[in-house]
JSON list of C-alpha atoms in Angstrom, two decimals:
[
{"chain": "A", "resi": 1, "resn": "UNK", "atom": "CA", "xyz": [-13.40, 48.83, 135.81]},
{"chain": "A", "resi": 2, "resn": "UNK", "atom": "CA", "xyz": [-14.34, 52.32, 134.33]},
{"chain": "A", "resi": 3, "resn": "UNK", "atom": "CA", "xyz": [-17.42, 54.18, 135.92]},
{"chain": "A", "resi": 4, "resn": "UNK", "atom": "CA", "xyz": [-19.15, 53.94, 132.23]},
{"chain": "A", "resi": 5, "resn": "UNK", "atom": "CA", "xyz": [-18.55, 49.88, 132.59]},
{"chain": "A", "resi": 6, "resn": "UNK", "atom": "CA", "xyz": [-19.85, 50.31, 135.60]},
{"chain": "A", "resi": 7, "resn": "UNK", "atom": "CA", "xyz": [-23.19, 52.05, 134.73]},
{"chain": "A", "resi": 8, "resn": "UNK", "atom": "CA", "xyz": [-23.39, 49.93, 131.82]},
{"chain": "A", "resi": 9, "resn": "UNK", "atom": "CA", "xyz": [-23.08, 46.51, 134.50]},
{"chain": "A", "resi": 10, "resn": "UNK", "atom": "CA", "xyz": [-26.00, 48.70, 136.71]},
{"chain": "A", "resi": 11, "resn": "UNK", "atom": "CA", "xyz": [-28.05, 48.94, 133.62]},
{"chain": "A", "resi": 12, "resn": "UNK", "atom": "CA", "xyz": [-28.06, 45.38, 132.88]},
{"chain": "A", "resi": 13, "resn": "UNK", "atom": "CA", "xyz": [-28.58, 44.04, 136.53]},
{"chain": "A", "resi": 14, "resn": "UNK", "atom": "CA", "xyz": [-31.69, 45.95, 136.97]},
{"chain": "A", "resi": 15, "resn": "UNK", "atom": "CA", "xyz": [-33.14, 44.91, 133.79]},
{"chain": "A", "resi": 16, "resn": "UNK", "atom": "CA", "xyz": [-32.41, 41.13, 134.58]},
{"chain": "A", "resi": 17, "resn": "UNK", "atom": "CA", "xyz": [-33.73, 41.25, 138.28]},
{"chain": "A", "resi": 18, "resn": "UNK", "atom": "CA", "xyz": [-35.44, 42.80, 140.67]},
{"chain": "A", "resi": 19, "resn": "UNK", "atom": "CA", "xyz": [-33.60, 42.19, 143.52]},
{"chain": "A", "resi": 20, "resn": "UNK", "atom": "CA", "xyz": [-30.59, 43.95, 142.02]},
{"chain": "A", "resi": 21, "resn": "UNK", "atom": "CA", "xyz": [-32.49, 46.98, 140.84]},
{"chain": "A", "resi": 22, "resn": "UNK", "atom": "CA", "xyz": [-33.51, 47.63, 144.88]},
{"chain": "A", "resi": 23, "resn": "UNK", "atom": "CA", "xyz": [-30.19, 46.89, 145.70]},
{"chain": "A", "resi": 24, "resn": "UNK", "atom": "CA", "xyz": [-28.82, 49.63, 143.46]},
{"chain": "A", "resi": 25, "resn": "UNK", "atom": "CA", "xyz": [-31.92, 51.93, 144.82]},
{"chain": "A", "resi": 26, "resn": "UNK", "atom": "CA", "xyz": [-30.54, 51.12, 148.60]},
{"chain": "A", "resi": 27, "resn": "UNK", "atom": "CA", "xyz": [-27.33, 51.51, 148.03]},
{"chain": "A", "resi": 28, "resn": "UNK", "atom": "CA", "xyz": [-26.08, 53.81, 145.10]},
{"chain": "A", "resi": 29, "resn": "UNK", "atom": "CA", "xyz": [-23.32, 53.06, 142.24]},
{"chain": "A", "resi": 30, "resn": "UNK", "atom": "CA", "xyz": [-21.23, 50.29, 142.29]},
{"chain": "A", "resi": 31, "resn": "UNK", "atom": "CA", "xyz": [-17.81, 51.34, 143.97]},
{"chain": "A", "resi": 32, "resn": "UNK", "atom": "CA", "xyz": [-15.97, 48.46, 142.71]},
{"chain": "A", "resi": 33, "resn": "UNK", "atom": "CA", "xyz": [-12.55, 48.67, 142.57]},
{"chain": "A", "resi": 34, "resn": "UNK", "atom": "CA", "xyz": [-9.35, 47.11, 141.48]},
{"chain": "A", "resi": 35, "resn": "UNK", "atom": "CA", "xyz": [-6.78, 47.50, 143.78]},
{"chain": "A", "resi": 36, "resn": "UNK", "atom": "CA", "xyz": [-3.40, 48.74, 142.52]},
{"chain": "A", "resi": 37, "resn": "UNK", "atom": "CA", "xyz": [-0.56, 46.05, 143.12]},
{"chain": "A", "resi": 38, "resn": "UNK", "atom": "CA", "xyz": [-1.86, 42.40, 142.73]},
{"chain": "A", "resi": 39, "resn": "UNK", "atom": "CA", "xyz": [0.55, 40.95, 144.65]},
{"chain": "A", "resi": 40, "resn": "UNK", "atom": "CA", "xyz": [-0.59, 42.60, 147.93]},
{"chain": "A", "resi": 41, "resn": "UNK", "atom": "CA", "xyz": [-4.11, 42.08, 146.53]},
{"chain": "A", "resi": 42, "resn": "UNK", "atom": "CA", "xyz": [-3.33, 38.57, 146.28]},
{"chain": "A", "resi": 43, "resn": "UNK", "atom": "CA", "xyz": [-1.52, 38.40, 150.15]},
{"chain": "A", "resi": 44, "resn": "UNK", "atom": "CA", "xyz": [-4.39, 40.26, 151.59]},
{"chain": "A", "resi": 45, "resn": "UNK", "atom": "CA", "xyz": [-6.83, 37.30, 150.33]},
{"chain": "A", "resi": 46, "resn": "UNK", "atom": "CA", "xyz": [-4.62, 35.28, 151.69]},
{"chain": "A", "resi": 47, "resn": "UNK", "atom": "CA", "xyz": [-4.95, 36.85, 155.06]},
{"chain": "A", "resi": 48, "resn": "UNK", "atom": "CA", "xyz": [-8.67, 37.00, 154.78]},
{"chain": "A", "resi": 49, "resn": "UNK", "atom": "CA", "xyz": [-9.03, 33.59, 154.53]},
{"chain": "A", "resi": 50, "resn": "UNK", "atom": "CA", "xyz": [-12.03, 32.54, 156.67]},
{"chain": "A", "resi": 51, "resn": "UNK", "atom": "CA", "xyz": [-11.42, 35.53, 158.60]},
{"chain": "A", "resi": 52, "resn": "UNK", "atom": "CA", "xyz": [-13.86, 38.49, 158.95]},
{"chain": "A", "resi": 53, "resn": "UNK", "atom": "CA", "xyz": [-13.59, 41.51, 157.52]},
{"chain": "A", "resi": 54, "resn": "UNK", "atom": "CA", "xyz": [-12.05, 43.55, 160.41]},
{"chain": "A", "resi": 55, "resn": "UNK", "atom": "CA", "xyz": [-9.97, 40.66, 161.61]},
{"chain": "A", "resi": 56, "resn": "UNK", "atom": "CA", "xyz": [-8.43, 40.11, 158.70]},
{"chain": "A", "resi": 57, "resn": "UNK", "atom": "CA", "xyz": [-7.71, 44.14, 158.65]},
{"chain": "A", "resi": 58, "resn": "UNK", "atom": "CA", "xyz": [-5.88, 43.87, 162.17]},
{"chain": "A", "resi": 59, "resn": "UNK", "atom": "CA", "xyz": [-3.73, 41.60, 160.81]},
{"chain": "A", "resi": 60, "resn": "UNK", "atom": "CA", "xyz": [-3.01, 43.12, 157.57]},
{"chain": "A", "resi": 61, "resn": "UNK", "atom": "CA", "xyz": [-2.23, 46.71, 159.67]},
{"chain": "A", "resi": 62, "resn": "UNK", "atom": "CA", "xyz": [0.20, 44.70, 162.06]},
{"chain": "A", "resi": 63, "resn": "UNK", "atom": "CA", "xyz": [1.97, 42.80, 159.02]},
{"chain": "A", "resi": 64, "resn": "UNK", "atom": "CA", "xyz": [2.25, 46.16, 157.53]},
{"chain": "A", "resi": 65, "resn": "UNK", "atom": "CA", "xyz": [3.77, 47.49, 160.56]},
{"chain": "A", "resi": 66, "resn": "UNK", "atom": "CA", "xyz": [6.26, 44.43, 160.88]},
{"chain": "A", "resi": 67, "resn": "UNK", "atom": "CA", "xyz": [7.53, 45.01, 157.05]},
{"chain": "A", "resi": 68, "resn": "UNK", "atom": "CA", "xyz": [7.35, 48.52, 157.43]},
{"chain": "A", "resi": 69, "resn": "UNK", "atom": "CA", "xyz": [4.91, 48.93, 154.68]},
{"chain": "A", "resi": 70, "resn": "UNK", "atom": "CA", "xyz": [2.73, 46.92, 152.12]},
{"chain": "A", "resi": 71, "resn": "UNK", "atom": "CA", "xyz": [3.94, 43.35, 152.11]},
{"chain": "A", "resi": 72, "resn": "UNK", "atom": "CA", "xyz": [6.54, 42.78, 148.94]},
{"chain": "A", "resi": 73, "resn": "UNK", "atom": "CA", "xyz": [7.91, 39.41, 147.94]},
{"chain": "A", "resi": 74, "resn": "UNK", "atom": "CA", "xyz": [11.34, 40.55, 148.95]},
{"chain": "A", "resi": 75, "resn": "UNK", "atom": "CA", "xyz": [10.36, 41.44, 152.52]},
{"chain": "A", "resi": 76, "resn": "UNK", "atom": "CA", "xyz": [8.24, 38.45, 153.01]},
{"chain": "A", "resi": 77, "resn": "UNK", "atom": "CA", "xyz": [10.68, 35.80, 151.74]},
{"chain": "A", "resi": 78, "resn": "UNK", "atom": "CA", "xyz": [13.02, 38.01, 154.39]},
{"chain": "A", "resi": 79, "resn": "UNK", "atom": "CA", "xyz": [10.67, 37.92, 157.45]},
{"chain": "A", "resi": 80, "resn": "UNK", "atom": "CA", "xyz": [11.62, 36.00, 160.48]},
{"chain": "A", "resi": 81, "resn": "UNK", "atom": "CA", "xyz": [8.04, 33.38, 160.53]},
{"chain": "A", "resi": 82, "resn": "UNK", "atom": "CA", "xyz": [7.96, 34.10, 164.12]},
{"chain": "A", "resi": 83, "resn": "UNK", "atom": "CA", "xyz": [7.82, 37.61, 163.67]},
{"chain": "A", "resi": 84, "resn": "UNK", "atom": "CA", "xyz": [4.95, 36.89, 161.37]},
{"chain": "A", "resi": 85, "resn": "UNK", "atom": "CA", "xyz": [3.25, 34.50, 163.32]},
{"chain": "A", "resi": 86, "resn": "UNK", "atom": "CA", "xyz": [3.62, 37.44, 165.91]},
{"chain": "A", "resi": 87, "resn": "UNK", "atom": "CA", "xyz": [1.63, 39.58, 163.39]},
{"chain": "A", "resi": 88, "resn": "UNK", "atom": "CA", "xyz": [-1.76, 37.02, 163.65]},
{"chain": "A", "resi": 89, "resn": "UNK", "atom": "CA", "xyz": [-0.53, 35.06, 160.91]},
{"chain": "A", "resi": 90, "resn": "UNK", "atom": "CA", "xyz": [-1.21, 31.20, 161.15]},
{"chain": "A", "resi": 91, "resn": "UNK", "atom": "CA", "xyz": [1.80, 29.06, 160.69]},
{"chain": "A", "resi": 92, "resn": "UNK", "atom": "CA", "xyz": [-0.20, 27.72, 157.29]},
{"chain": "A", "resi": 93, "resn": "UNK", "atom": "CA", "xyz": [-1.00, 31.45, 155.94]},
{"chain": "A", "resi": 94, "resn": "UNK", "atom": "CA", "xyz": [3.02, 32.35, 156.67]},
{"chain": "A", "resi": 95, "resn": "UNK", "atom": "CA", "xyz": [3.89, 29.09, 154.70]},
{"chain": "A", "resi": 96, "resn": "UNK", "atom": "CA", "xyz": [1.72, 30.70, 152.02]},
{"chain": "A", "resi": 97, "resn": "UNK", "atom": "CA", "xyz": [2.43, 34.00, 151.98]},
{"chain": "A", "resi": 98, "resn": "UNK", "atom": "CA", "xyz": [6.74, 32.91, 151.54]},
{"chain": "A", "resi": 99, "resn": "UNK", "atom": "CA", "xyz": [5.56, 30.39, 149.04]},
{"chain": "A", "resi": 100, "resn": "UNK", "atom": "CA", "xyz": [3.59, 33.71, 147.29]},
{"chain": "A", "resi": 101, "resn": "UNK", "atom": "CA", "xyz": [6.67, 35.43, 147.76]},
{"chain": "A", "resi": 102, "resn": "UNK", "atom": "CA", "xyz": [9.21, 33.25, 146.42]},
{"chain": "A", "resi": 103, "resn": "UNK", "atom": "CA", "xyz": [7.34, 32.08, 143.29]},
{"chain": "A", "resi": 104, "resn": "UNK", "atom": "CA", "xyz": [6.48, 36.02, 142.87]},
{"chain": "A", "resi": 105, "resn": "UNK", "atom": "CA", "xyz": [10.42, 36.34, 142.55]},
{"chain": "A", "resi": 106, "resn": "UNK", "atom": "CA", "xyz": [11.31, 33.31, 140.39]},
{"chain": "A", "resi": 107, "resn": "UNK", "atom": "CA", "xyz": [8.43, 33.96, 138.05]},
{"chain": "A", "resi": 108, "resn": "UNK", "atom": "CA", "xyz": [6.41, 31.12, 138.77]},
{"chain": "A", "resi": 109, "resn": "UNK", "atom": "CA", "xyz": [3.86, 33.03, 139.32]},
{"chain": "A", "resi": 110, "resn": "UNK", "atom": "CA", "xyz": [3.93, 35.73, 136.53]},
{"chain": "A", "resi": 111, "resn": "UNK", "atom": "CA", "xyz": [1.23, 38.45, 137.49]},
{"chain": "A", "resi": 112, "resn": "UNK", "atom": "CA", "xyz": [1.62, 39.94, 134.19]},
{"chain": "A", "resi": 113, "resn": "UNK", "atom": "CA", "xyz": [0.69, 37.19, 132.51]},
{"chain": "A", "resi": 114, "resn": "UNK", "atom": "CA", "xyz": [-2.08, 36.11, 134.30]},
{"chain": "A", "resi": 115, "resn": "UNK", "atom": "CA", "xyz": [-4.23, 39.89, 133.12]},
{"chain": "A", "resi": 116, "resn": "UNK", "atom": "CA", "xyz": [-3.65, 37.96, 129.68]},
{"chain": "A", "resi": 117, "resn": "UNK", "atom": "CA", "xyz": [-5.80, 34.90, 130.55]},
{"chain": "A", "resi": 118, "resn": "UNK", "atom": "CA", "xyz": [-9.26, 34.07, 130.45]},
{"chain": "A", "resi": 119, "resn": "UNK", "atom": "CA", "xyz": [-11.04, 33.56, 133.85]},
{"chain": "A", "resi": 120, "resn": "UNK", "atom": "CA", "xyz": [-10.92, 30.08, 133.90]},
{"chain": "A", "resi": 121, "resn": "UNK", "atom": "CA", "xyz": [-6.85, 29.46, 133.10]},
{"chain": "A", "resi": 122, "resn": "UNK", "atom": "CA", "xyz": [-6.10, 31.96, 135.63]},
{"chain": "A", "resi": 123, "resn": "UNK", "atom": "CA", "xyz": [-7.94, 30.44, 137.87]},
{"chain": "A", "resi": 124, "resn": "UNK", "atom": "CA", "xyz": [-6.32, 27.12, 137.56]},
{"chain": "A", "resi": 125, "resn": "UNK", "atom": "CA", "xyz": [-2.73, 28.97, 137.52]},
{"chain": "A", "resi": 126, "resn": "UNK", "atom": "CA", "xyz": [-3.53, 30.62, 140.76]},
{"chain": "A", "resi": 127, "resn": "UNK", "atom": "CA", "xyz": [-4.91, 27.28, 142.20]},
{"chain": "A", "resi": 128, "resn": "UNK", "atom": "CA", "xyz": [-2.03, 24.94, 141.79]},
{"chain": "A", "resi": 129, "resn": "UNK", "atom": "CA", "xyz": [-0.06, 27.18, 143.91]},
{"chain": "A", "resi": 130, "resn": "UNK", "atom": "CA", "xyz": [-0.02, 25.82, 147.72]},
{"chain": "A", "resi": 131, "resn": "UNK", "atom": "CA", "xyz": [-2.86, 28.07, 149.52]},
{"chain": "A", "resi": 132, "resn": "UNK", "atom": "CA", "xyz": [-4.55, 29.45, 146.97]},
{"chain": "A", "resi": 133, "resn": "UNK", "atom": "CA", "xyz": [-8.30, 27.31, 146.73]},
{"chain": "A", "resi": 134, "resn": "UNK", "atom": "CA", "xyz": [-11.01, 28.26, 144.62]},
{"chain": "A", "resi": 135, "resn": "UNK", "atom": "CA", "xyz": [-12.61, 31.51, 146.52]},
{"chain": "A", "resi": 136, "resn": "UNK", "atom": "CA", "xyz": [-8.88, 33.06, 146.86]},
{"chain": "A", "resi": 137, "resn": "UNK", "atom": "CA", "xyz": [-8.65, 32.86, 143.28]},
{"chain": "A", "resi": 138, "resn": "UNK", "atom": "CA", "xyz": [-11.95, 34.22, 142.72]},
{"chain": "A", "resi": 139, "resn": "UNK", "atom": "CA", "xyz": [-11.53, 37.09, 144.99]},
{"chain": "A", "resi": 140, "resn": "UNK", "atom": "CA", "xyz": [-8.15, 38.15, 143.46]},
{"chain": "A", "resi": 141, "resn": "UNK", "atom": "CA", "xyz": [-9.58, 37.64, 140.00]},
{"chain": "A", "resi": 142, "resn": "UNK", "atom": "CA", "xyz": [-12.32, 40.42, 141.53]},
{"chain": "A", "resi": 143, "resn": "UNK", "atom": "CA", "xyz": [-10.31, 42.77, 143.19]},
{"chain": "A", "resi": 144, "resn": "UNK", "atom": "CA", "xyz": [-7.07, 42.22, 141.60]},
{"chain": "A", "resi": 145, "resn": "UNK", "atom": "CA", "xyz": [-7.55, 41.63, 137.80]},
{"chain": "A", "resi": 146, "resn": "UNK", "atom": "CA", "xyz": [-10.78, 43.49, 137.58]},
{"chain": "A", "resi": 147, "resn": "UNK", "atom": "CA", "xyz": [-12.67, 40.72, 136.00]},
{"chain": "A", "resi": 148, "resn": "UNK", "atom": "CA", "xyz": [-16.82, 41.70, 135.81]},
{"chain": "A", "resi": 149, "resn": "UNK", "atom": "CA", "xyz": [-18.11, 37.97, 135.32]},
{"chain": "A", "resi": 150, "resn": "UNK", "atom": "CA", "xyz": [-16.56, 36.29, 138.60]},
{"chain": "A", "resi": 151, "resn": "UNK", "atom": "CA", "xyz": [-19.00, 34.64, 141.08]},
{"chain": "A", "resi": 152, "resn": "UNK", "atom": "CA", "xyz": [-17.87, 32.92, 144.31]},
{"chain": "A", "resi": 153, "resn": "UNK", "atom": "CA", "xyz": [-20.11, 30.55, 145.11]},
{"chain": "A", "resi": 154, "resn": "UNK", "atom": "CA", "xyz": [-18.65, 28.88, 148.52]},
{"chain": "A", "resi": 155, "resn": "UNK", "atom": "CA", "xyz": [-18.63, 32.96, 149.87]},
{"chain": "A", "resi": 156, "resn": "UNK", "atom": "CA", "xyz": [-20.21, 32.65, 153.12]},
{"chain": "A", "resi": 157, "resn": "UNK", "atom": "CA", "xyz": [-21.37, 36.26, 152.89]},
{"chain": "A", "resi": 158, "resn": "UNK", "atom": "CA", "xyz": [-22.72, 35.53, 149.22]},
{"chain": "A", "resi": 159, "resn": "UNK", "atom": "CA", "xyz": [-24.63, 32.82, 149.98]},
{"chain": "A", "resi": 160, "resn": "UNK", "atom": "CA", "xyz": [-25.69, 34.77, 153.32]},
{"chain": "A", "resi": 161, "resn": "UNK", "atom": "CA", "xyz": [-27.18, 37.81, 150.86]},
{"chain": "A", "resi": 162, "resn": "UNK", "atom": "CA", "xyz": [-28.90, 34.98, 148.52]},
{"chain": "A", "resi": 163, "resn": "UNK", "atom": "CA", "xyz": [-31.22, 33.22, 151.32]},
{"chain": "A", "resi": 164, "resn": "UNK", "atom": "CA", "xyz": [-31.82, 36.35, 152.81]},
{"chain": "A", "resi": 165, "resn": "UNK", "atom": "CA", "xyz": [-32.92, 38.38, 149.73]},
{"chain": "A", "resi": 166, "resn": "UNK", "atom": "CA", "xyz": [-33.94, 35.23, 147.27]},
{"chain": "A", "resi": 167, "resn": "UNK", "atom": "CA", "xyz": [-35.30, 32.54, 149.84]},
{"chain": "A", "resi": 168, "resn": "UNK", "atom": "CA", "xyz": [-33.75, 29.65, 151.63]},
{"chain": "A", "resi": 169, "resn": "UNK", "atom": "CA", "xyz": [-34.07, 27.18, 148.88]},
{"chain": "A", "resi": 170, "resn": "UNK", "atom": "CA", "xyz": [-32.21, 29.69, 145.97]},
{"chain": "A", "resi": 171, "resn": "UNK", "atom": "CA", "xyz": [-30.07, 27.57, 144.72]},
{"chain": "A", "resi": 172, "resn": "UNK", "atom": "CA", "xyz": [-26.57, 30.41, 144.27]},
{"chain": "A", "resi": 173, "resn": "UNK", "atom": "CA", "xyz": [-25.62, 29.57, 140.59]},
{"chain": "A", "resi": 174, "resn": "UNK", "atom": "CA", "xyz": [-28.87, 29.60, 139.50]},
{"chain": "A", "resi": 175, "resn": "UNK", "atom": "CA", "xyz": [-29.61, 33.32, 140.81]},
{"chain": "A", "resi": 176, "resn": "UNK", "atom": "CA", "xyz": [-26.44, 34.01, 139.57]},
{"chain": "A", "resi": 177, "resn": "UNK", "atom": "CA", "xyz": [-26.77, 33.40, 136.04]},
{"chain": "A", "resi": 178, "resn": "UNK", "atom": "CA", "xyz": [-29.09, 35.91, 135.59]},
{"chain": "A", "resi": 179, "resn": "UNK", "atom": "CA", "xyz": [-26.35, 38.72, 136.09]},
{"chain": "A", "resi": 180, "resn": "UNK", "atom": "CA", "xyz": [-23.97, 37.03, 133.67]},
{"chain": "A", "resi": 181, "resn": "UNK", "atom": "CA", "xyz": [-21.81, 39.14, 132.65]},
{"chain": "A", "resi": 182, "resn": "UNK", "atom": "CA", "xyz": [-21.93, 40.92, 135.08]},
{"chain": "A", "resi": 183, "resn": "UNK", "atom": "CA", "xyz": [-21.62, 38.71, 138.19]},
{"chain": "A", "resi": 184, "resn": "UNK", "atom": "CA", "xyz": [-18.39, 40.60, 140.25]},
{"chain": "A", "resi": 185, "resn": "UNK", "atom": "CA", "xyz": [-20.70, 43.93, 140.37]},
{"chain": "A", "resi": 186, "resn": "UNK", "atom": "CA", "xyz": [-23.68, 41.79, 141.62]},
{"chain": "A", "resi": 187, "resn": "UNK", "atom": "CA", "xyz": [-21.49, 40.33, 144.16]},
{"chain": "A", "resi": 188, "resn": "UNK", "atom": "CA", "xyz": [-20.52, 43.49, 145.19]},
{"chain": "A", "resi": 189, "resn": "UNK", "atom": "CA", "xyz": [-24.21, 44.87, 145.87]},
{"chain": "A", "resi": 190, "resn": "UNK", "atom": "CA", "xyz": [-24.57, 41.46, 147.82]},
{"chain": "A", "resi": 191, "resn": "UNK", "atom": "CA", "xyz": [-21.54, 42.00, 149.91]},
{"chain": "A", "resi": 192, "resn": "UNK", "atom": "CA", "xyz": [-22.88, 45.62, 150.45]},
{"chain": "A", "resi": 193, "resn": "UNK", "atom": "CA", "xyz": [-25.79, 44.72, 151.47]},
{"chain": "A", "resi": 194, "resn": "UNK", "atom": "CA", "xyz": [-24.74, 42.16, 153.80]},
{"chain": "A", "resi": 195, "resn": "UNK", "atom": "CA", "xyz": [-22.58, 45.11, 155.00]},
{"chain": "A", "resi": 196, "resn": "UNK", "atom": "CA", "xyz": [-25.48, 47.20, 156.18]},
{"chain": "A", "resi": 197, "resn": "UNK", "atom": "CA", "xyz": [-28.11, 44.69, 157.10]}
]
């Protein structure tokens, strides 16, 4: 995600709707970013899950302070699940996180291979593994592989910024289609906005 992508994804949203060209007014350039290793992107969604925003950051500081950095596979296969469940982890998201971990090591789950795929294969690759549903895979395909044209539609806070700046009876994908392809940077002004209301 290059700043000239980005302007060029700016562009395009305000041209296709309204709403998004006051967003961008309100709230400057899109600051979307892909986040350097995808495996801690992927454990931090992980952690997120159905969490808010500054929960979910507790719990990724005290994990962080447990492994005595970033989570890896190799430290998180090697954590003691008490020790993580000491962290804030739930006994489910541990279960996850090892499961993560261990198919990070044996290559069943090849992040390399999954910047190759379209959006919809590595999306099913990242959901048959145990923990990762739909949005998880949607936000690491976001924030982790830098795909533009990702929309989550069962994101509370999405669906939040859609009745509140489109009406009560918007139905998501529909709104949404209007910012294809550009759909991860219109979530982001959504999320922002939700942010600051």
């Amino acid at each position: 995600m290059t700043p000239a992508v980005l302007r060029r994804a700016e562009k395009h949203l305000a041209a296709a709707d309204p709403v998004m060209a006051h967003l961008q007014t309100a709230l400057g350039p899109c600051r979307l970013s892909v986040r350097p290793d995808p495996f801690v992107t992927l454990c931090a969604s992980i952690i997120g899950q159905q969490l808010s925003t500054r929960a979910a950051g507790t719990i990724r500081a005290r994990l962080e302070t447990l492994l005595g950095g970033p989570p890896t596979a190799v430290s998180l296969v090697a954590a003691d699940v008490e020790a993580l469940r000491g962290a804030g982890l739930s006994g489910g998201k541990v279960r996850y996180l090892q499961e993560i971990a261990t198919r990070s090591l044996d290559g069943r789950l090849d992040f390399t291979a999954l910047w190759t795929l379209p959006d919809t294969d590595a999306l099913a690759c990242l959901t048959e593994v145990p923990g990762i549903g739909r949005w998880t895979a949607e936000m690491f395909l976001i924030f982790g592989l830098g795909r533009l044209d990702v929309f989550a539609p069962g994101d509370a806070g999405l669906r939040r910024a859609i009745r509140t700046l489109y009406g009560d009876d918007a139905p998501p994908d529909a709104v949404s289609a209007l910012w294809a392809p550009y759909r991860s940077v219109a979530s982001w002004y959504l999320w922002q906005h939700i942010d600051t209301d």
